[in-house]
C-alpha positions as MATLAB code, in Angstrom:
seq = 'MAGSDAITRAAPDTVKILIAGGFGVGKTTMVGSVSEIAPLRTEEPLTAAGLGVDDLDGIEEKTATTVALDFGRISIGSDLVLYLFGTPGQQRFWFMWNDLALGALGAVVLIDVRRPETSFAAIDFFERRNIPFVVGVNGFYGDHPYPPDEIREALALPDHVQVLLCDARERESSRDVLIALIDQLIASAVHTGDPRQTEK';
ca = [
      34.139   13.539   11.056;
      34.070    9.778   11.451;
      31.694   10.155   14.363;
      29.461   12.398   12.275;
      29.357    9.791    9.495;
      28.333    7.137   11.999;
      25.496    9.330   13.262;
      24.332    9.955    9.694;
      24.321    6.242    8.888;
      22.418    5.483   12.095;
      19.699    8.065   11.450;
      16.388    6.378   10.554;
      14.589    6.997    7.296;
      11.474    9.141    7.613;
       8.291    8.752    5.606;
       5.290   11.069    5.442;
       1.948    9.267    5.502;
      -1.527   10.797    5.286;
      -4.501    9.483    7.240;
      -7.509   10.580    5.202;
     -11.200    9.963    4.781;
     -14.568   11.558    5.277;
     -15.966   13.459    8.209;
     -16.061   11.441   11.425;
     -14.473    8.214   10.128;
     -11.805    7.998   12.875;
      -8.756    9.805   11.501;
      -7.963   11.690   14.716;
      -8.587    8.509   16.691;
      -6.150    6.483   14.561;
      -3.362    9.058   14.780;
      -3.837    9.312   18.532;
      -3.973    5.567   19.126;
      -0.760    4.745   17.276;
       1.437    7.808   17.839;
       4.400    7.347   20.166;
       4.353   11.058   20.973;
       1.492   13.169   22.262;
      -0.340   13.901   18.995;
      -0.835   17.441   17.780;
      -4.537   18.034   17.262;
      -6.414   20.996   15.842;
      -9.878   20.056   17.012;
     -12.560   22.624   17.660;
     -16.062   22.135   19.095;
     -18.878   21.752   16.608;
     -21.050   24.844   16.727;
     -24.310   26.125   15.310;
     -22.318   27.574   12.389;
     -21.883   24.054   11.056;
     -25.577   23.216   11.055;
     -26.680   22.374    7.539;
     -23.019   22.273    6.443;
     -21.504   19.327    8.324;
     -23.355   16.062    7.776;
     -23.790   14.420   11.186;
     -26.085   11.672    9.959;
     -24.962    8.515   11.750;
     -22.432   10.343   13.951;
     -24.758   12.502   16.007;
     -22.592   11.961   19.091;
     -19.634   13.789   17.503;
     -18.872   17.031   19.375;
     -15.543   18.222   17.866;
     -13.899   18.353   14.467;
     -10.407   18.704   12.996;
     -10.014   22.108   11.360;
      -6.423   21.825   10.103;
      -4.571   18.557   10.717;
      -3.579   15.897   13.203;
       0.089   15.023   13.575;
       1.746   11.993   15.137;
       4.836    9.830   14.841;
       5.496    6.120   15.034;
       8.721    4.136   14.646;
       8.572    0.963   12.564;
      11.604   -0.950   13.771;
      14.819    0.958   14.431;
      15.389    2.322   10.928;
      12.039    3.758    9.837;
       9.952    6.583   11.322;
       6.515    7.464    9.991;
       5.210   11.004   10.288;
       1.424   10.829   10.266;
      -0.732   13.688    9.037;
      -4.475   13.372    9.566;
      -6.532   15.409    7.105;
      -9.657   17.413    7.957;
     -12.798   15.620    6.864;
     -15.342   18.309    6.080;
     -15.629   19.483    2.499;
     -15.081   23.130    3.497;
     -11.532   22.226    4.611;
     -10.560   20.084    1.621;
      -8.524   22.936    0.132;
      -5.823   21.999    2.681;
      -5.377   18.482    1.306;
      -3.100   19.543   -1.560;
      -0.631   21.134    0.837;
      -0.766   18.192    3.239;
      -0.126   15.764    0.363;
       3.167   17.416   -0.614;
       5.966   14.929    0.010;
       3.629   12.135    1.125;
       4.677    8.669   -0.070;
       1.371    6.996    0.749;
      -1.943    7.218    2.539;
      -4.474    5.330    4.598;
      -8.059    6.052    3.562;
     -10.348    5.269    6.476;
     -13.956    4.404    5.773;
     -17.011    3.928    7.942;
     -19.161    1.162    6.438;
     -22.218    2.917    7.866;
     -21.403    5.888    5.583;
     -19.022    4.671    2.830;
     -19.947    7.555    0.546;
     -18.106    9.978    2.857;
     -14.752    8.555    1.742;
     -15.287    8.493   -2.039;
     -13.651   11.912   -2.389;
     -10.530   10.753   -0.519;
     -10.168    7.685   -2.750;
     -10.550    9.870   -5.853;
      -8.002   12.381   -4.489;
      -5.224    9.800   -4.174;
      -6.086    7.963   -7.375;
      -5.878   11.197   -9.392;
      -2.475   12.031   -7.902;
      -1.067    8.491   -8.170;
      -0.365    8.424   -4.430;
      -0.434    4.788   -3.221;
      -2.996    4.052   -0.541;
      -4.663    1.303    1.421;
      -8.231    1.330    2.681;
      -8.762    0.847    6.401;
     -12.297   -0.222    7.299;
     -12.786    1.234   10.753;
     -14.997   -1.089   12.791;
     -16.829    1.205   15.144;
     -17.466   -0.606   18.409;
     -15.588   -3.605   16.989;
     -18.280   -4.217   14.378;
     -17.303   -5.464   10.890;
     -20.541   -6.472    9.157;
     -19.033   -6.789    5.656;
     -16.011   -8.772    4.385;
     -13.227   -6.949    2.498;
     -14.272   -8.315   -0.913;
     -17.772   -6.833   -0.583;
     -16.318   -3.491    0.496;
     -13.887   -3.511   -2.434;
     -16.756   -4.098   -4.849;
     -18.914   -1.388   -3.262;
     -16.074    1.138   -3.519;
     -15.080   -0.010   -7.047;
     -11.467   -0.430   -5.935;
      -8.869   -2.068   -8.187;
      -7.330   -5.343   -7.039;
      -3.987   -3.813   -6.056;
      -5.581   -1.607   -3.367;
      -5.571   -3.454   -0.050;
      -8.769   -3.404    2.009;
      -7.995   -3.981    5.689;
     -10.402   -4.407    8.573;
      -9.265   -2.405   11.584;
     -10.252   -0.644   14.776;
      -8.813    2.881   14.878;
      -9.024    2.891   18.688;
      -6.541    0.029   19.003;
      -2.813    0.707   18.659;
      -1.909   -2.718   17.256;
      -4.729   -2.636   14.730;
      -3.763    0.828   13.490;
      -0.091   -0.177   13.392;
      -0.896   -3.232   11.248;
      -2.618   -1.008    8.672;
       0.431    1.265    8.501;
       2.786   -1.699    8.159;
       0.676   -3.066    5.300;
       0.996    0.293    3.531;
       4.770    0.399    4.067;
       5.137   -3.161    2.743;
       3.182   -2.099   -0.343;
       5.397    0.969   -0.847;
       8.565   -1.117   -0.523;
       7.299   -3.757   -2.957;
       6.367   -1.051   -5.465;
       9.761    0.677   -5.096;
      11.643   -2.575   -5.693;
       9.451   -3.390   -8.702;
      10.007    0.021  -10.314;
      13.693    0.226   -9.429;
      13.440    3.199   -7.049;
      17.073    4.223   -6.437;
      16.315    4.877   -2.771;
      15.727    1.152   -2.406;
      18.457   -0.175   -4.650;
      21.133    1.824   -2.843;
      20.401    0.032    0.428;
];
């Protein structure tokens, strides 16, 4: 029994995080770049059935789309494991978001500054459900034409929501966004007296 107790104490905490945003903003790319396991993907080729339904303006090169979810895992230190769930981006699959959000402690909302309007629905989704989130500004091809303050103003975000420039293709960049979210969750838990924090 003593050995079992030691194993229990050594087991890392696990946290469910959503990677959300509009169609083609880089959610699958972020999960894949940062996951320490081979990510589970539910991508299917774009077909003629999506013509007039999926908005490809600005992302004409996109050939596949997530139809259910992306799943990955990353360890933050030795005592914390994040389970990452990437949401589908097209409006016709948004009905799945409620199920994916169950048990999630926080989210990363990715935006593409070329098409910021595609992520308004994701921001509204988490605000309405009081799920903490940070905004990751995915710099396609390493391009960040606007500073965070201008992006915050354009998205009408409150001051407590972090706006972080990132590149979803780069592991370290994606990891930094996740760490910023975790730091925010910890600070909020300590401030509100979350018993899961005070017991540690």
